[in-house]
Amino acid sequence: MDYLSHIYLPGAVALWSALIFALTTMVGYVLALSGDASGISFARRSYSFFALSIFLTAFVLISLLMARDFRVEYVYQYSGMDLPWFYQFAAFWAGQKGSFMIWLFWGTMLGLLVRRTTGKSEPAVMGIYTLTLLGLLLILVRENPFLMLRQTPVDGQGLNPLLQDNWMVIHPPIMFIGYAASAIPFSFAMAALWRRKYDGWAARAFPWALGGFLVLGTAILMGGYWAYKTLGWGGYWGWDPVENASFIPWLFGTVLIHGLYMERTKGRFRRANYVFTFLTYISVLYGTFLTRSGVLADFSVHSFVDLGISGWLTFLLGGFMLLGLYLIVTRWKEIPTVPSEDPSFLSRGTFLVMGSITILIAALVITAGTSAPLLTRFMESQSQVGPSFYNRVNLPIAMLVAFLLSFVPYLTWKETPGNVLLRKMALPIAFSVIVTVAAAVWRVRDVFHLVFILLAALALATNLQKTIDKYRAGGFKAMGGYLTHVGVGIILLGIIASSGYDQSTKVTLTQGAPKQVDDMTLTFKRFIPRQGREKERMEIEVARAGRSPFMVYPKLFVNDRTRQTMVNPDIKSSPFQDLYVSPIEFDPGQPRLELAQGQSGQIGDMQIHFVRFNLNMDGNAVAALNAGHSTTVGAELAITNKEGKTFSVTPVYRLNPATGTVETPPTSLPGGGTITMAGINTGSHAVQLETTGLANPMKLSIDVTKKPLIQLVWGGLYVVLLGGILTMIQRFRQARVLEQIAG
Amino acid sequence: MKVKTNRIYLFGILLLVAFAGFSFTAFKDSMTPYVSYDRAKEGDRIVQVAGALVKGSYSYAAARESLFFTLQDPKTKQTLRVRYKGLKPANFEDAISIVAIGHYDEKAQELEANKLLVKCPSKYQGAEVEKTYS
């Protein structure tokens, strides 16, 4: 009973009911599989109750967060009084337990839709799908998110300041839709093997595979944006294990889509597609295992530390691997295949096979790199591999992909004569040569890079030409695939330009003193104190000959709660390059001054006279303090500047005795600089003052990086996603037609 | 036709083998093993070391645009001076453990880090809850 008294029952009961209904769903589908006709309706009803329970579980957790009920340990650990409601909401997925919860939530809700697309295979598909959800549910039942503390704290520990960003609200939930969706093609494929019905599943699973690919791609794009625009990591991709854990399933998903396309159009890849669904799903579980079990804790920026679920994750991973391998191996010989026609080298089939193998290899190589700490575990010293590994290995892979993509649009399934191909590709070839020459004239001297650019531009151009052909012939319907490949070409050009040819300079600026960096003159104008939710910013002017100067405002501030120094870069985007300015260090040149009532002191050119404390800034301060309310004390100052002009300012000191938090907002001074009431010396009735920008000049060290053509990376990703959406719509239509034919 | 097909497969396999070899070399070259401070000081390769930040040991030299600090191995109590040219990581001062990846510079007697990993919150938050509220 001790356990029950330390658990938030409404949430826990909903969670436990979900477990019961998940089990009865399984029972129903097993009955249906063994021929009991009533099983299926029982299973469907159970699944609806299961979905309802999961919905309620999530709802209770969200309500507890929104109510800031710090009795609940999870709420206490990841949220706090200082958070606005949307971060309070996002705290749902800030921790390990909540991450599994949101994953399970999406998985369950997707299941309601999947059920409608299964046709006669429902018991097997939904049985296996529910089993995948049950795995996640067991983790949550063990790691209950509704545990309560023995005492109620007044405030939570707050959200990690790195996560206090708009992207935190949207990026993780979308990522988990992608994770959840990876189980759908897997369930279709394994059900087909189980029932020995090898036809038809590919058409049904195809749109789901595309959907998962799209959602995961969107999430990866958002993660890149987040890293680049606000986290100040200097780039959009760092080959960190957590990034790789989402990228690897995406690559396997890409292979799966092409495999399913081949199966649907030519009946090829009929065996391989089972392996591809297996790899896509298992890589999601494996990535989760790597990043959440603590095996990489010392190797990644954002891996979670072990919460005692390694065992469960290993069990889940092992269980589904065994299930998948067992089904694939035992049925392998039975799976019907069409006798492959003699592939001629210049045919679409050959190129598709080669392309799939290439991407498969990329995924495997990245998996090996990410697993390095595991692979080297028993060697002399445990080791990880740096980004150089991924960059070196993926450069030739990307070139091969671009090469293959260039030819695919104008290859037919039969042998394509070389001269016909050349004639159709004349215009794209001319385009790519021009691009390559332009790159060589600009700055690219590396022959390897020039070949890379030639191939990427060719892939872009042939696919663009074909997209336009297809659009003219049949509107948006048939162009999706080619459009996606146009995007890939664009991305590759963007990556090579922005990562291979970026120019970074680290420079220290003194306030008001212009400094030359390349063709720019940088001037650190002023420090702008915090205003409301807008954090402390630095104003830097960037001037270039012949162009009008502009300002950038990178941020550098200290988080109130954790005292961590936070950095937000500012990026000035122009069509051909981004100027990326990130603060490194800020020296406010600020002397402290302690003045008793009536005393005067000097800082720089300013003479500061402390007139008296103001105890009536916001009601009577002494009364408020005695009553335990939030208290505001002001310090009335008379400040005389070098021209002999005197003005008065009143910086304030706010104390909340309930939470122990202190706020000392800086007050701006006429003519620049700020003054802050940093503390009160109650013994001597003196005020402690801090100033910025008055005596020693402020100094700011920044990292200034020019990233050429980085817009192509984002633009290309959007094109890829757009092409994917068009293809998905088309494949959903086809699956529905199939449904009607099958009845 | 048959002969041609086989030739394509052979070529493919050769390409795969070559790529596997290339990947393996790249893998070995990019490995950054976790080592003791003594091993790191041999300075023959890029390594990674972990340790706690020695309180008050950190300073930023604007002229060299570098961050200097000392790490201490929690087990052996050995210390290692680190230089890092770049951004001070966000939660640097509160780090429980810092991982520095780089190369030991024998002349300066410092590890010249090109990447820092800062290990912070979650794990220890849990432990604190136990202490404060039970």
PDB file of N, CA, C and O in Angstrom, chain A residues 330-372:
ATOM      1  N   THR A 330      12.312 -18.282 -41.875  1.00  0.00           N
ATOM      2  CA  THR A 330      11.498 -19.484 -42.118  1.00  0.00           C
ATOM      3  C   THR A 330      10.671 -19.375 -43.395  1.00  0.00           C
ATOM      4  O   THR A 330      10.307 -20.379 -43.983  1.00  0.00           O
ATOM      5  N   ARG A 331      10.320 -18.146 -43.798  1.00  0.00           N
ATOM      6  CA  ARG A 331       9.463 -18.012 -44.984  1.00  0.00           C
ATOM      7  C   ARG A 331      10.245 -17.712 -46.260  1.00  0.00           C
ATOM      8  O   ARG A 331       9.682 -17.658 -47.332  1.00  0.00           O
ATOM      9  N   TRP A 332      11.536 -17.435 -46.094  1.00  0.00           N
ATOM     10  CA  TRP A 332      12.351 -16.898 -47.195  1.00  0.00           C
ATOM     11  C   TRP A 332      12.164 -17.658 -48.505  1.00  0.00           C
ATOM     12  O   TRP A 332      11.901 -17.074 -49.550  1.00  0.00           O
ATOM     13  N   LYS A 333      12.283 -18.988 -48.417  1.00  0.00           N
ATOM     14  CA  LYS A 333      12.232 -19.822 -49.627  1.00  0.00           C
ATOM     15  C   LYS A 333      10.851 -19.782 -50.281  1.00  0.00           C
ATOM     16  O   LYS A 333      10.718 -19.981 -51.489  1.00  0.00           O
ATOM     17  N   GLU A 334       9.819 -19.565 -49.462  1.00  0.00           N
ATOM     18  CA  GLU A 334       8.451 -19.604 -49.989  1.00  0.00           C
ATOM     19  C   GLU A 334       8.062 -18.332 -50.719  1.00  0.00           C
ATOM     20  O   GLU A 334       7.125 -18.348 -51.513  1.00  0.00           O
ATOM     21  N   ILE A 335       8.713 -17.225 -50.368  1.00  0.00           N
ATOM     22  CA  ILE A 335       8.284 -15.942 -50.930  1.00  0.00           C
ATOM     23  C   ILE A 335       8.441 -15.996 -52.442  1.00  0.00           C
ATOM     24  O   ILE A 335       9.543 -16.254 -52.940  1.00  0.00           O
ATOM     25  N   PRO A 336       7.331 -15.792 -53.173  1.00  0.00           N
ATOM     26  CA  PRO A 336       7.441 -15.904 -54.625  1.00  0.00           C
ATOM     27  C   PRO A 336       8.236 -14.735 -55.185  1.00  0.00           C
ATOM     28  O   PRO A 336       8.114 -13.601 -54.725  1.00  0.00           O
ATOM     29  N   THR A 337       9.082 -15.023 -56.144  1.00  0.00           N
ATOM     30  CA  THR A 337       9.808 -13.944 -56.818  1.00  0.00           C
ATOM     31  C   THR A 337       9.610 -14.113 -58.312  1.00  0.00           C
ATOM     32  O   THR A 337       9.448 -15.227 -58.793  1.00  0.00           O
ATOM     33  N   VAL A 338       9.607 -12.995 -59.029  1.00  0.00           N
ATOM     34  CA  VAL A 338       9.566 -13.105 -60.487  1.00  0.00           C
ATOM     35  C   VAL A 338      10.972 -13.384 -60.964  1.00  0.00           C
ATOM     36  O   VAL A 338      11.914 -12.779 -60.458  1.00  0.00           O
ATOM     37  N   PRO A 339      11.124 -14.288 -61.906  1.00  0.00           N
ATOM     38  CA  PRO A 339      12.469 -14.509 -62.434  1.00  0.00           C
ATOM     39  C   PRO A 339      12.979 -13.198 -63.010  1.00  0.00           C
ATOM     40  O   PRO A 339      12.311 -12.569 -63.829  1.00  0.00           O
ATOM     41  N   SER A 340      14.120 -12.743 -62.516  1.00  0.00           N
ATOM     42  CA  SER A 340      14.581 -11.411 -62.932  1.00  0.00           C
ATOM     43  C   SER A 340      15.015 -11.466 -64.384  1.00  0.00           C
ATOM     44  O   SER A 340      15.710 -12.378 -64.813  1.00  0.00           O
ATOM     45  N   GLU A 341      14.562 -10.475 -65.126  1.00  0.00           N
ATOM     46  CA  GLU A 341      14.993 -10.384 -66.512  1.00  0.00           C
ATOM     47  C   GLU A 341      16.479 -10.061 -66.485  1.00  0.00           C
ATOM     48  O   GLU A 341      16.968  -9.489 -65.533  1.00  0.00           O
ATOM     49  N   ASP A 342      17.163 -10.431 -67.539  1.00  0.00           N
ATOM     50  CA  ASP A 342      18.581 -10.096 -67.590  1.00  0.00           C
ATOM     51  C   ASP A 342      18.725  -8.599 -67.473  1.00  0.00           C
ATOM     52  O   ASP A 342      18.251  -7.860 -68.336  1.00  0.00           O
ATOM     53  N   PRO A 343      19.316  -8.118 -66.406  1.00  0.00           N
ATOM     54  CA  PRO A 343      19.395  -6.669 -66.302  1.00  0.00           C
ATOM     55  C   PRO A 343      20.460  -6.154 -67.268  1.00  0.00           C
ATOM     56  O   PRO A 343      21.565  -6.684 -67.315  1.00  0.00           O
ATOM     57  N   SER A 344      20.084  -5.183 -68.021  1.00  0.00           N
ATOM     58  CA  SER A 344      21.114  -4.555 -68.832  1.00  0.00           C
ATOM     59  C   SER A 344      21.580  -3.351 -68.038  1.00  0.00           C
ATOM     60  O   SER A 344      20.817  -2.801 -67.241  1.00  0.00           O
ATOM     61  N   PHE A 345      22.816  -2.976 -68.204  1.00  0.00           N
ATOM     62  CA  PHE A 345      23.359  -1.950 -67.317  1.00  0.00           C
ATOM     63  C   PHE A 345      22.571  -0.650 -67.417  1.00  0.00           C
ATOM     64  O   PHE A 345      22.176  -0.071 -66.409  1.00  0.00           O
ATOM     65  N   LEU A 346      22.301  -0.217 -68.653  1.00  0.00           N
ATOM     66  CA  LEU A 346      21.603   1.053 -68.805  1.00  0.00           C
ATOM     67  C   LEU A 346      20.090   0.850 -68.759  1.00  0.00           C
ATOM     68  O   LEU A 346      19.402   1.027 -69.760  1.00  0.00           O
ATOM     69  N   SER A 347      19.580   0.451 -67.593  1.00  0.00           N
ATOM     70  CA  SER A 347      18.132   0.349 -67.454  1.00  0.00           C
ATOM     71  C   SER A 347      17.752   0.874 -66.082  1.00  0.00           C
ATOM     72  O   SER A 347      18.561   0.888 -65.156  1.00  0.00           O
ATOM     73  N   ARG A 348      16.504   1.282 -65.983  1.00  0.00           N
ATOM     74  CA  ARG A 348      16.041   1.874 -64.742  1.00  0.00           C
ATOM     75  C   ARG A 348      16.178   0.909 -63.570  1.00  0.00           C
ATOM     76  O   ARG A 348      16.586   1.284 -62.475  1.00  0.00           O
ATOM     77  N   GLY A 349      15.867  -0.384 -63.857  1.00  0.00           N
ATOM     78  CA  GLY A 349      15.948  -1.403 -62.802  1.00  0.00           C
ATOM     79  C   GLY A 349      17.333  -1.475 -62.189  1.00  0.00           C
ATOM     80  O   GLY A 349      17.496  -1.424 -60.966  1.00  0.00           O
ATOM     81  N   THR A 350      18.343  -1.556 -63.033  1.00  0.00           N
ATOM     82  CA  THR A 350      19.720  -1.657 -62.530  1.00  0.00           C
ATOM     83  C   THR A 350      20.069  -0.452 -61.660  1.00  0.00           C
ATOM     84  O   THR A 350      20.657  -0.598 -60.592  1.00  0.00           O
ATOM     85  N   PHE A 351      19.697   0.722 -62.143  1.00  0.00           N
ATOM     86  CA  PHE A 351      20.044   1.935 -61.402  1.00  0.00           C
ATOM     87  C   PHE A 351      19.304   2.007 -60.066  1.00  0.00           C
ATOM     88  O   PHE A 351      19.860   2.445 -59.062  1.00  0.00           O
ATOM     89  N   LEU A 352      18.064   1.556 -60.068  1.00  0.00           N
ATOM     90  CA  LEU A 352      17.312   1.556 -58.809  1.00  0.00           C
ATOM     91  C   LEU A 352      17.928   0.588 -57.803  1.00  0.00           C
ATOM     92  O   LEU A 352      18.034   0.895 -56.618  1.00  0.00           O
ATOM     93  N   VAL A 353      18.329  -0.587 -58.297  1.00  0.00           N
ATOM     94  CA  VAL A 353      18.963  -1.562 -57.402  1.00  0.00           C
ATOM     95  C   VAL A 353      20.259  -0.972 -56.846  1.00  0.00           C
ATOM     96  O   VAL A 353      20.502  -1.000 -55.634  1.00  0.00           O
ATOM     97  N   MET A 354      21.052  -0.393 -57.725  1.00  0.00           N
ATOM     98  CA  MET A 354      22.326   0.175 -57.269  1.00  0.00           C
ATOM     99  C   MET A 354      22.095   1.323 -56.273  1.00  0.00           C
ATOM    100  O   MET A 354      22.807   1.430 -55.271  1.00  0.00           O
ATOM    101  N   GLY A 355      21.099   2.151 -56.578  1.00  0.00           N
ATOM    102  CA  GLY A 355      20.790   3.271 -55.680  1.00  0.00           C
ATOM    103  C   GLY A 355      20.377   2.776 -54.301  1.00  0.00           C
ATOM    104  O   GLY A 355      20.846   3.277 -53.275  1.00  0.00           O
ATOM    105  N   SER A 356      19.513   1.740 -54.292  1.00  0.00           N
ATOM    106  CA  SER A 356      19.058   1.208 -53.004  1.00  0.00           C
ATOM    107  C   SER A 356      20.228   0.647 -52.212  1.00  0.00           C
ATOM    108  O   SER A 356      20.346   0.884 -51.012  1.00  0.00           O
ATOM    109  N   ILE A 357      21.093  -0.102 -52.905  1.00  0.00           N
ATOM    110  CA  ILE A 357      22.255  -0.682 -52.205  1.00  0.00           C
ATOM    111  C   ILE A 357      23.132   0.434 -51.643  1.00  0.00           C
ATOM    112  O   ILE A 357      23.603   0.363 -50.508  1.00  0.00           O
ATOM    113  N   THR A 358      23.296   1.503 -52.417  1.00  0.00           N
ATOM    114  CA  THR A 358      24.157   2.600 -51.975  1.00  0.00           C
ATOM    115  C   THR A 358      23.620   3.242 -50.701  1.00  0.00           C
ATOM    116  O   THR A 358      24.367   3.482 -49.744  1.00  0.00           O
ATOM    117  N   ILE A 359      22.301   3.518 -50.684  1.00  0.00           N
ATOM    118  CA  ILE A 359      21.733   4.165 -49.494  1.00  0.00           C
ATOM    119  C   ILE A 359      21.744   3.204 -48.308  1.00  0.00           C
ATOM    120  O   ILE A 359      21.990   3.598 -47.166  1.00  0.00           O
ATOM    121  N   LEU A 360      21.519   1.927 -48.627  1.00  0.00           N
ATOM    122  CA  LEU A 360      21.597   0.906 -47.581  1.00  0.00           C
ATOM    123  C   LEU A 360      22.980   0.917 -46.928  1.00  0.00           C
ATOM    124  O   LEU A 360      23.115   0.867 -45.709  1.00  0.00           O
ATOM    125  N   ILE A 361      23.997   1.003 -47.778  1.00  0.00           N
ATOM    126  CA  ILE A 361      25.372   1.026 -47.261  1.00  0.00           C
ATOM    127  C   ILE A 361      25.591   2.277 -46.402  1.00  0.00           C
ATOM    128  O   ILE A 361      26.179   2.201 -45.316  1.00  0.00           O
ATOM    129  N   ALA A 362      25.080   3.427 -46.881  1.00  0.00           N
ATOM    130  CA  ALA A 362      25.227   4.651 -46.084  1.00  0.00           C
ATOM    131  C   ALA A 362      24.631   4.442 -44.699  1.00  0.00           C
ATOM    132  O   ALA A 362      25.246   4.775 -43.683  1.00  0.00           O
ATOM    133  N   ALA A 363      23.419   3.857 -44.654  1.00  0.00           N
ATOM    134  CA  ALA A 363      22.752   3.649 -43.363  1.00  0.00           C
ATOM    135  C   ALA A 363      23.573   2.709 -42.484  1.00  0.00           C
ATOM    136  O   ALA A 363      23.738   2.944 -41.285  1.00  0.00           O
ATOM    137  N   LEU A 364      24.114   1.643 -43.093  1.00  0.00           N
ATOM    138  CA  LEU A 364      24.882   0.682 -42.301  1.00  0.00           C
ATOM    139  C   LEU A 364      26.175   1.300 -41.780  1.00  0.00           C
ATOM    140  O   LEU A 364      26.558   1.079 -40.624  1.00  0.00           O
ATOM    141  N   VAL A 365      26.819   2.103 -42.622  1.00  0.00           N
ATOM    142  CA  VAL A 365      28.077   2.727 -42.218  1.00  0.00           C
ATOM    143  C   VAL A 365      27.842   3.711 -41.067  1.00  0.00           C
ATOM    144  O   VAL A 365      28.599   3.759 -40.099  1.00  0.00           O
ATOM    145  N   ILE A 366      26.747   4.481 -41.162  1.00  0.00           N
ATOM    146  CA  ILE A 366      26.442   5.433 -40.093  1.00  0.00           C
ATOM    147  C   ILE A 366      26.078   4.672 -38.814  1.00  0.00           C
ATOM    148  O   ILE A 366      26.448   5.066 -37.709  1.00  0.00           O
ATOM    149  N   THR A 367      25.379   3.546 -38.983  1.00  0.00           N
ATOM    150  CA  THR A 367      25.071   2.716 -37.809  1.00  0.00           C
ATOM    151  C   THR A 367      26.359   2.232 -37.152  1.00  0.00           C
ATOM    152  O   THR A 367      26.504   2.285 -35.925  1.00  0.00           O
ATOM    153  N   ALA A 368      27.295   1.781 -37.978  1.00  0.00           N
ATOM    154  CA  ALA A 368      28.570   1.295 -37.428  1.00  0.00           C
ATOM    155  C   ALA A 368      29.287   2.419 -36.682  1.00  0.00           C
ATOM    156  O   ALA A 368      29.795   2.216 -35.580  1.00  0.00           O
ATOM    157  N   GLY A 369      29.290   3.619 -37.277  1.00  0.00           N
ATOM    158  CA  GLY A 369      29.961   4.747 -36.633  1.00  0.00           C
ATOM    159  C   GLY A 369      29.327   5.094 -35.298  1.00  0.00           C
ATOM    160  O   GLY A 369      30.013   5.298 -34.298  1.00  0.00           O
ATOM    161  N   THR A 370      27.986   5.125 -35.284  1.00  0.00           N
ATOM    162  CA  THR A 370      27.283   5.472 -34.051  1.00  0.00           C
ATOM    163  C   THR A 370      27.490   4.402 -32.988  1.00  0.00           C
ATOM    164  O   THR A 370      27.494   4.685 -31.800  1.00  0.00           O
ATOM    165  N   SER A 371      27.663   3.162 -33.433  1.00  0.00           N
ATOM    166  CA  SER A 371      27.837   2.058 -32.492  1.00  0.00           C
ATOM    167  C   SER A 371      29.280   1.902 -32.035  1.00  0.00           C
ATOM    168  O   SER A 371      29.576   0.979 -31.276  1.00  0.00           O
ATOM    169  N   ALA A 372      30.170   2.778 -32.520  1.00  0.00           N
ATOM    170  CA  ALA A 372      31.590   2.608 -32.216  1.00  0.00           C
ATOM    171  C   ALA A 372      31.880   2.369 -30.724  1.00  0.00           C
ATOM    172  O   ALA A 372      32.645   1.470 -30.392  1.00  0.00           O
TER     173      ALA A 372
END
